Coordinates of C-alpha atoms in Angstrom, one line a residue:
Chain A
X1 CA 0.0 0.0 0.0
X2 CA 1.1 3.1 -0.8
X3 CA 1.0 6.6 1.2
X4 CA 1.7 9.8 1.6
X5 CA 3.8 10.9 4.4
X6 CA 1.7 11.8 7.6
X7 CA 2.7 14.0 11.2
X8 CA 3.6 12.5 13.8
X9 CA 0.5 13.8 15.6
X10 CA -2.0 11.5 13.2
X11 CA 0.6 8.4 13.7
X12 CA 0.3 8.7 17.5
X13 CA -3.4 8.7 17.7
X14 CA -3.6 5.4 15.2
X15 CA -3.1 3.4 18.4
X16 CA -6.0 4.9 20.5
X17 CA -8.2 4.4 16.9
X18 CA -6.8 1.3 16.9
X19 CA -7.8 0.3 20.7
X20 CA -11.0 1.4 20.2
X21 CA -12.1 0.1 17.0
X22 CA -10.6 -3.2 18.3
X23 CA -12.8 -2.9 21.5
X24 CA -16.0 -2.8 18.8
X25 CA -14.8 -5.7 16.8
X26 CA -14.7 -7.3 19.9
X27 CA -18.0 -6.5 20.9
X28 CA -19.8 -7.6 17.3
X29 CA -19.8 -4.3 15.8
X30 CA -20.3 -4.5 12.3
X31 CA -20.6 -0.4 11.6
X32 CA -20.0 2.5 13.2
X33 CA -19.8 6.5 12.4
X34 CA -17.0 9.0 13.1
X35 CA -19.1 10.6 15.3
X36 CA -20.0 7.4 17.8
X37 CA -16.1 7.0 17.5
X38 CA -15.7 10.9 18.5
X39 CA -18.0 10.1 21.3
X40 CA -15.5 7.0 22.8
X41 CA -12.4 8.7 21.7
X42 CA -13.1 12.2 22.5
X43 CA -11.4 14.0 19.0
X44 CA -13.6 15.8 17.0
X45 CA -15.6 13.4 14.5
X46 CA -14.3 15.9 11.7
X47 CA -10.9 15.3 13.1
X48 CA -11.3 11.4 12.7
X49 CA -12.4 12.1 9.4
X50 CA -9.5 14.1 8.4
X51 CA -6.9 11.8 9.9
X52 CA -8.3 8.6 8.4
X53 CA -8.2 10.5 5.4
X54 CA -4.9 10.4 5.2
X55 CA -5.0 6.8 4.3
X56 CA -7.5 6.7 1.9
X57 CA -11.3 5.8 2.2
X58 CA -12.7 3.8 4.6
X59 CA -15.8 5.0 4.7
X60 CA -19.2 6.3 3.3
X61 CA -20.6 10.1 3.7
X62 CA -23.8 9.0 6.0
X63 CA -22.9 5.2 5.6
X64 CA -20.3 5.0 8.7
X65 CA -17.3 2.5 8.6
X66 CA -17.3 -1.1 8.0
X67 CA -15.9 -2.3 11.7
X68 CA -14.0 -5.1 10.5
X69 CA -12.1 -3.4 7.2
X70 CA -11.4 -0.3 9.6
X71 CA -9.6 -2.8 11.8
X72 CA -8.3 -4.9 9.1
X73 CA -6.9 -1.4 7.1
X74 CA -6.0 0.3 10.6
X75 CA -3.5 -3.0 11.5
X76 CA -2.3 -2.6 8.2
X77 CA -1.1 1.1 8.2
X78 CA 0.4 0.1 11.8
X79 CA 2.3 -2.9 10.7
X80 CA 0.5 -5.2 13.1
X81 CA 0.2 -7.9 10.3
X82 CA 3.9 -7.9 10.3
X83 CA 4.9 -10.6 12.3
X84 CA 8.2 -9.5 13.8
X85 CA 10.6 -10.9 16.1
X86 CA 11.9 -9.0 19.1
X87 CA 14.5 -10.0 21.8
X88 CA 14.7 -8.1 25.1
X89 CA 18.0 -6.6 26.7
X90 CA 18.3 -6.8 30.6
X91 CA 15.9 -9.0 32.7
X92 CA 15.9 -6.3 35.7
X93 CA 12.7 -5.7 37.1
X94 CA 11.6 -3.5 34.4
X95 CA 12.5 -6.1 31.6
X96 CA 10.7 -9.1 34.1
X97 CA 7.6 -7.2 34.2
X98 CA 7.1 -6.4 30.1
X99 CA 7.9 -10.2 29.6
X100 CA 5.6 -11.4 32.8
X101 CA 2.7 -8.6 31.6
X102 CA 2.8 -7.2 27.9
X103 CA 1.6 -8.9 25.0
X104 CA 3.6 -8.1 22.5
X105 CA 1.8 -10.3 19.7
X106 CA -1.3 -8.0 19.8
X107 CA 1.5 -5.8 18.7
X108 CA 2.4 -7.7 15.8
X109 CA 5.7 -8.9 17.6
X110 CA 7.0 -12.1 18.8
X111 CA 9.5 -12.4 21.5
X112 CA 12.1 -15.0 21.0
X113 CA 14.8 -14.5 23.3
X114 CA 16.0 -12.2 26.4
X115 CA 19.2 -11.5 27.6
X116 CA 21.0 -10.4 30.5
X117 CA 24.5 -10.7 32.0
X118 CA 23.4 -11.9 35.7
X119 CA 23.8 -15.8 35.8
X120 CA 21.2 -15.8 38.7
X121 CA 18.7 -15.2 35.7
X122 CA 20.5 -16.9 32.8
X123 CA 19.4 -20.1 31.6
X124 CA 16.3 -19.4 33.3
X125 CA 12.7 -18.7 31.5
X126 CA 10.2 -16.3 31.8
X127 CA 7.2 -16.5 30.4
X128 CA 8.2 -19.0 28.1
X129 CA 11.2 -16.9 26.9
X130 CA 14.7 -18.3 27.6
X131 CA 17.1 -16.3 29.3
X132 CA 20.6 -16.4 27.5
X133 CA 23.9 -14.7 28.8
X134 CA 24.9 -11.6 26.9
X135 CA 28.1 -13.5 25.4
X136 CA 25.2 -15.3 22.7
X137 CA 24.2 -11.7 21.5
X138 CA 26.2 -11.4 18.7
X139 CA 26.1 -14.6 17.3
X140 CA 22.6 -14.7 18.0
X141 CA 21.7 -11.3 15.8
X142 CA 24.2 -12.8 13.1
X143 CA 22.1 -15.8 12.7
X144 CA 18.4 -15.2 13.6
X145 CA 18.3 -11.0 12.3
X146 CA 15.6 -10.3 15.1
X147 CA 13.6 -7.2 13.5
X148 CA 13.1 -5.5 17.1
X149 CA 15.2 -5.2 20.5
X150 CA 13.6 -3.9 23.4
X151 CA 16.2 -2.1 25.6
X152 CA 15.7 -2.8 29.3
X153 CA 19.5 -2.3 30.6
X154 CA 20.6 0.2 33.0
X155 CA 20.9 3.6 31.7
X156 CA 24.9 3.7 31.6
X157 CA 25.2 0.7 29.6
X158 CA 22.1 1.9 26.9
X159 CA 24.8 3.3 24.5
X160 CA 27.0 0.2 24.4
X161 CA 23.9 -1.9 23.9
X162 CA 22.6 0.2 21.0
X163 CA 26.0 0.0 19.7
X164 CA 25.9 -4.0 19.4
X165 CA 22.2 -3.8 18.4
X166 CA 23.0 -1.9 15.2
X167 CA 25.8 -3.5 14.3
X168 CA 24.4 -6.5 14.4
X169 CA 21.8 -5.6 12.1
X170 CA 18.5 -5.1 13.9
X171 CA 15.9 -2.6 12.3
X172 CA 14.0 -1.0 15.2
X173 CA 15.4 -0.5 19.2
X174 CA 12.4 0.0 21.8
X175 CA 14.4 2.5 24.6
X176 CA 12.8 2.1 28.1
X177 CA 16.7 3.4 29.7
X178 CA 15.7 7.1 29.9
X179 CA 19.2 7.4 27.8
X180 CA 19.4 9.6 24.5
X181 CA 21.2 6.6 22.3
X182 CA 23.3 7.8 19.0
X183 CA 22.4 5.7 16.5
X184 CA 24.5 5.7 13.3
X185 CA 22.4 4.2 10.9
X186 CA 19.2 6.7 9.9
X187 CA 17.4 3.3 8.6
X188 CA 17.1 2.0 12.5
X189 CA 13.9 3.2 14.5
X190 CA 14.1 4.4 17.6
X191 CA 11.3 4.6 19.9
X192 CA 11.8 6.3 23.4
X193 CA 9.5 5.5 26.6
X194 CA 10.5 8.1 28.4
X195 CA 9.2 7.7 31.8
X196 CA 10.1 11.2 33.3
X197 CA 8.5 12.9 30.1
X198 CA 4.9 11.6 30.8
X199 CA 5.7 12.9 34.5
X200 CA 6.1 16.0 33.9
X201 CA 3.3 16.3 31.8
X202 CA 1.6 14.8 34.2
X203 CA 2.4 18.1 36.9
X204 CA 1.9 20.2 34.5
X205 CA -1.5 19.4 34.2
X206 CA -1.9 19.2 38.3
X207 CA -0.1 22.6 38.7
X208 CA -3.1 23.9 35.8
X209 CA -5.5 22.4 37.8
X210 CA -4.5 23.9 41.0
X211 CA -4.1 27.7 39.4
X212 CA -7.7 27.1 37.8
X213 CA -8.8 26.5 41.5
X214 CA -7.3 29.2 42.9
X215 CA -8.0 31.9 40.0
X216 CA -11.1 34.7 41.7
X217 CA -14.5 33.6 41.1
X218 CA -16.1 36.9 39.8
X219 CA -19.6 37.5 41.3
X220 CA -22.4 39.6 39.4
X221 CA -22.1 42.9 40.6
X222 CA -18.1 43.2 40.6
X223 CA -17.4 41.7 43.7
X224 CA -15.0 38.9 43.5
X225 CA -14.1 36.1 46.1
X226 CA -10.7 33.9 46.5
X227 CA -11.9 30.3 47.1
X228 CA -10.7 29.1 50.0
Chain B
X1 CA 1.8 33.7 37.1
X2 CA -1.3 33.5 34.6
X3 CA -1.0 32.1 31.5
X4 CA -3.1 31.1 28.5
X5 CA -4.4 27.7 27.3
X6 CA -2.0 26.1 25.2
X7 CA -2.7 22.9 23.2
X8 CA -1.2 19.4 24.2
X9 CA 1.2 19.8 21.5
X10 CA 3.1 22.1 23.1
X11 CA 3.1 21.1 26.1
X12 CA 4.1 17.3 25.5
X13 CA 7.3 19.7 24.0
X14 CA 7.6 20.9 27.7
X15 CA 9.8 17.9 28.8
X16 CA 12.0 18.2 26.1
X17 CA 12.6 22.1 26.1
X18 CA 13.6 20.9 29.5
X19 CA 15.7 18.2 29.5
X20 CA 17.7 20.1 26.6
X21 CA 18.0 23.1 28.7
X22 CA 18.6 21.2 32.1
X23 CA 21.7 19.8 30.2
X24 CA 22.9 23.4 29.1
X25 CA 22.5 24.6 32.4
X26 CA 24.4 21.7 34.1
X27 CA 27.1 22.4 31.7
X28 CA 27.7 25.8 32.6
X29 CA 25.6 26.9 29.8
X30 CA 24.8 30.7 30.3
X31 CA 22.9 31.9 27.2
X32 CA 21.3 30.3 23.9
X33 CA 20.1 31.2 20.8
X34 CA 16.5 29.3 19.4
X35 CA 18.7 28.2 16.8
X36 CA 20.8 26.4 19.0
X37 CA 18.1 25.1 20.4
X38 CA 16.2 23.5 17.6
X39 CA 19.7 21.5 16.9
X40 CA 19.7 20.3 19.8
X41 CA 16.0 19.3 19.9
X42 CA 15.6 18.9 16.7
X43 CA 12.2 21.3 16.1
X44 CA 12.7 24.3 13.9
X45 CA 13.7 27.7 16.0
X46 CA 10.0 29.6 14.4
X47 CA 8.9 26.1 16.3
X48 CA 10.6 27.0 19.5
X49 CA 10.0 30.9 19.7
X50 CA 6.0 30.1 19.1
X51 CA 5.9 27.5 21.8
X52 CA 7.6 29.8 24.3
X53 CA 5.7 32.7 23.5
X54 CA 2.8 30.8 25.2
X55 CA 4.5 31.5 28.4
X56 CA 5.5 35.0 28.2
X57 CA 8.8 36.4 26.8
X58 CA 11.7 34.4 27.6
X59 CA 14.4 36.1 25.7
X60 CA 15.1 39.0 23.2
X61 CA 15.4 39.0 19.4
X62 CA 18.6 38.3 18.4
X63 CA 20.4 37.8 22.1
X64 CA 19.0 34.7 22.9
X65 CA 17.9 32.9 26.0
X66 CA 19.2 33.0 29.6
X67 CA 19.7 29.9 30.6
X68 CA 19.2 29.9 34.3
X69 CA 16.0 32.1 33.7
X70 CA 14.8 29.6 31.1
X71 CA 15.4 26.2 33.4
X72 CA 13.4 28.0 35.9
X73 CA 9.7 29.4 34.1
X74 CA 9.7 26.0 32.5
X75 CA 10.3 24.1 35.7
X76 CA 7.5 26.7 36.9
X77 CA 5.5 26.1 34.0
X78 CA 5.7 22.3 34.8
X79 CA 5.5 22.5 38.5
X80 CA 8.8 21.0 38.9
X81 CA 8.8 23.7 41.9
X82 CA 5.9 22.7 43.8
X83 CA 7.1 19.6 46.2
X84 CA 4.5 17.4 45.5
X85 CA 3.8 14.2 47.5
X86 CA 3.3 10.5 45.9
X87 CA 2.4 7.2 46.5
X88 CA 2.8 4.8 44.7
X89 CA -0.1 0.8 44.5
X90 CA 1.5 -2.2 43.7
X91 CA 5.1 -3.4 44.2
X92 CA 5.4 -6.4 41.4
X93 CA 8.3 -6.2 39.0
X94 CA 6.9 -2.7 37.4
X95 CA 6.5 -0.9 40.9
X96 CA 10.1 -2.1 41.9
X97 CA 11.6 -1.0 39.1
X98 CA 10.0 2.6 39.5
X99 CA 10.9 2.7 43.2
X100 CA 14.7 1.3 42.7
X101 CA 15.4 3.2 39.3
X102 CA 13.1 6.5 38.4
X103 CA 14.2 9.8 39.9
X104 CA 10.9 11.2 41.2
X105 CA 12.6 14.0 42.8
X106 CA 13.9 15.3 39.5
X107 CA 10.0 15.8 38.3
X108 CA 9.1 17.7 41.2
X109 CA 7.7 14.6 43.5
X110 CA 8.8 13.1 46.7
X111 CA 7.7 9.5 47.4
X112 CA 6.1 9.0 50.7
X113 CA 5.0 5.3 50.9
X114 CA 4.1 1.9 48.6
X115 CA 1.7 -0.3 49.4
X116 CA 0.8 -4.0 48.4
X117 CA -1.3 -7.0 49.4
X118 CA 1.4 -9.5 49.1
X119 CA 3.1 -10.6 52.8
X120 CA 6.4 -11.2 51.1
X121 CA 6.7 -7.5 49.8
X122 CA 4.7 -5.4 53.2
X123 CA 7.2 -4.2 55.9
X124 CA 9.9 -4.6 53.2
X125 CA 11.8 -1.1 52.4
X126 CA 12.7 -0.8 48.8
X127 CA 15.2 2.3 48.2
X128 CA 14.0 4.5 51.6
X129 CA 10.2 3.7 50.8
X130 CA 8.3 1.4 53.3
X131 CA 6.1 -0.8 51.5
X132 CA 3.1 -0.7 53.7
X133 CA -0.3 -3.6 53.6
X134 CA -3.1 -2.0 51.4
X135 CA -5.4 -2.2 54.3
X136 CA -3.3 1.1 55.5
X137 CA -4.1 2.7 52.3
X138 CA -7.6 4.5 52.9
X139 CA -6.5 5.9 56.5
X140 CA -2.8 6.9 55.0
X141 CA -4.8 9.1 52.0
X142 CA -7.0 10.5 54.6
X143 CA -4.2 11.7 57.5
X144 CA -1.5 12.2 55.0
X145 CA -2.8 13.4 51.6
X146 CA -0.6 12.7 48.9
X147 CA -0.9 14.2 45.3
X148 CA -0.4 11.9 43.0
X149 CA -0.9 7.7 43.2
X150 CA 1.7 6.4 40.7
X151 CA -0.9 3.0 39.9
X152 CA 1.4 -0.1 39.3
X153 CA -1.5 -2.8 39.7
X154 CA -2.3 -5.7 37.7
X155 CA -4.6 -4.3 34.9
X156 CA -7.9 -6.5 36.5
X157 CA -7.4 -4.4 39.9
X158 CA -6.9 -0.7 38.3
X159 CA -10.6 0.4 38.4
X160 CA -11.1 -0.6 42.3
X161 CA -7.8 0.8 43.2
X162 CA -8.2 3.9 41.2
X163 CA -11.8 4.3 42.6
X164 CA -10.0 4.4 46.2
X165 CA -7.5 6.3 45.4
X166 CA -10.2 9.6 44.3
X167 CA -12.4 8.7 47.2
X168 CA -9.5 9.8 49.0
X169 CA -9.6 12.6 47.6
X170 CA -6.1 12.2 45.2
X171 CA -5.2 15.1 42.9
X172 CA -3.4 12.6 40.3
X173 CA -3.3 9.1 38.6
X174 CA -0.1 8.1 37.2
X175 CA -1.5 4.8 35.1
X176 CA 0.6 2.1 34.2
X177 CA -2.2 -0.8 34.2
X178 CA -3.1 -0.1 30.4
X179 CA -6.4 -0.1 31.7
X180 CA -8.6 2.9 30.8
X181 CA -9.7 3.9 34.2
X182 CA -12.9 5.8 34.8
X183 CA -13.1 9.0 36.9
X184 CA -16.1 10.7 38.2
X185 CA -14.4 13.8 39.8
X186 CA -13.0 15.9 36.7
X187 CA -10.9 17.4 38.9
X188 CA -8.0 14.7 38.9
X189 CA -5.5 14.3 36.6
X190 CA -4.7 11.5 35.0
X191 CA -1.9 10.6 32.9
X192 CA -1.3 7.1 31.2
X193 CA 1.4 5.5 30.2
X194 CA 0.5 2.9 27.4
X195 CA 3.1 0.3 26.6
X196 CA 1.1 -0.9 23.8
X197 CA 0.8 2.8 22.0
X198 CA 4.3 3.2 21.9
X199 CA 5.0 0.2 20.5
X200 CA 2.1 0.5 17.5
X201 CA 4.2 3.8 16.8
X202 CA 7.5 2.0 16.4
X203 CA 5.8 -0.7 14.3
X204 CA 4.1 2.5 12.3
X205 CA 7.4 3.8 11.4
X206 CA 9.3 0.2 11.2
X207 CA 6.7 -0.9 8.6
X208 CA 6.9 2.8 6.8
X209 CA 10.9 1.9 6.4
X210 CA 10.5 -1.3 5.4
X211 CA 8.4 0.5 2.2
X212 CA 10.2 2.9 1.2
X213 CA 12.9 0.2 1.2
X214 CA 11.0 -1.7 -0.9
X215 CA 9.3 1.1 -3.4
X216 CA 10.8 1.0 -7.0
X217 CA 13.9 2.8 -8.0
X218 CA 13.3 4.7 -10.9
X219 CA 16.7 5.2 -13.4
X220 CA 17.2 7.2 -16.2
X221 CA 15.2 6.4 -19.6
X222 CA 12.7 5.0 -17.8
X223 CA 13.8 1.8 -16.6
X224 CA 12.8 0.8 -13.0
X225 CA 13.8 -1.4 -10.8
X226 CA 13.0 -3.2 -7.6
X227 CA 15.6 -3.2 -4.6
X228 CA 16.4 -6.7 -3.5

């Protein structure tokens, strides 16, 4: 399929289109319109509109979207069909918990093998994934090409990670390390979790929420009161 | 300080105006130009000097920023300032990793107390936080009133805990459960963390590589052909 290039505002609300229309096909939903989806999404139905539009039609003026080709065309712009592999760098706690708790197949990716360097947890399997020791890295890349790593390790040791990732050839690096890596091939991705980003979004809205409290409530009249 | 509403565009640019400048000003950094700036972060300076305009003048055509000043209104602006208390529900691999790993203090928030229902985890301390029984959790909200629950429970337990947690009367929701939790006072914030929507985005831009990788190369006279 081809497409034109979209912002990165449209790509990151596929996902929450993508939860949602799921959540109907789930339910039986055959049809729905963009404005039933504005109403469980909360953007604008002409915003839906516009974005999907993007990708070409899926819809009919007045007619609504077929359910099931909306999911079906939705996985596809997403790469969800894909079947990828992925390993996972540094069984800490972090790494333990998104092996233990995500589901990385209704992501379109299959984990294969983890890694870390601590022989308490080498040789040992989570979740069904086998632990190796970081020495099989290498090899391991060379033979199997993993598409995806996720990067679990401590921060210090992102950058030397990322460095063995893309040399080994993988095409995508998942960064939980809260570590800016330099990668020097353009043709890997990169996606950040950045932890202390959402945070601070987080007090921003709080410290919004507490100056909307505190702002004078103006009476009729011209009299105004602080509340307390 | 009063300000305007600004769009969540800008302000999910918030933590990265300010992990860019934070750097400058650890490194001794006194001024900077916008220019500098959108190398560093990688938006375009016109980018930068609307954003900031939001927030009142910052700097002066053609001199630049002051550094110092700069950290600080965005730290304002974010509520880095405001010594905000937290909490945080559910010590399993996720929660530990939070507790022994992220900073809180360097977003503004100092961690009180954990809490959990499992006996092998209550009365435990994990880096300077006592990990208290849940049962404590209603009277501790009540006495001590934290601002923000950071909400590390399995996914089946986040509505009941997050139901609690505004009963008792919390400001903020930090949500890790990938559950969409319901709210019924409009007054608390909260802010998710989705696993599963970052990863759709890397998958978005991995597939998107993997097609332009693939699209025809067209030669001169006409000729095309297809990349192996």
């Amino acid at each position: 399929m081809r497409r034109e290039k979209v912002s990165e505002n449209v790509i990151a609300r596929l996902p929450q289109y993508y939860r949602c229309i799921n959540e109907l096909y789930d339910s039986n939903c055959v049809r729905v319109s963009s404005s039933t989806l504005s109403d469980r999404i909360g953007f604008s139905a002409a915003q839906i509109r516009q974005d999907f539009s993007h990708f070409g039609e899926f819809g009919q003026q007045g007619y609504g979207y077929n359910v099931r080709k909306l999911r079906y065309e939705i996985r596809e712009i997403l790469g969800l069909n894909s079947h990828n592999t992925c390993i996972l760098l540094g069984c800490g706690n972090l790494g333990k918990a998104l092996l233990q708790n995500f589901n990385f197949e209704d992501c379109g990716f299959f984990m294969v093998e983890a890694f870390d360097k601590d022989p308490a947890v080498v040789g040992t399997t989570i979740r069904g994934v086998e632990v190796s020791g970081v020495e099989r890295l290498e090899l391991m890349l060379d033979q199997d090409h993993p598409d995806m790593a996720v990067l679990t390790v401590p921060r210090e040791e992102a950058q030397r990670a990322a460095d063995i990732l893309v040399e080994g050839g993988i095409s995508a690096i998942w960064n939980f390390t809260g570590a800016e890596i330099q990668i020097s091939n353009s043709d890997v991705v990169v996606e950040n979790v950045s932890f202390a980003d959402s945070l601070m979004k987080l007090s921003y809205h709080l410290n919004l929420k507490r100056e909307e409290t505190d702002e004078p409530v103006f009476l009729a009249g011209g009299r105004h009161l602080v509340k307390p």
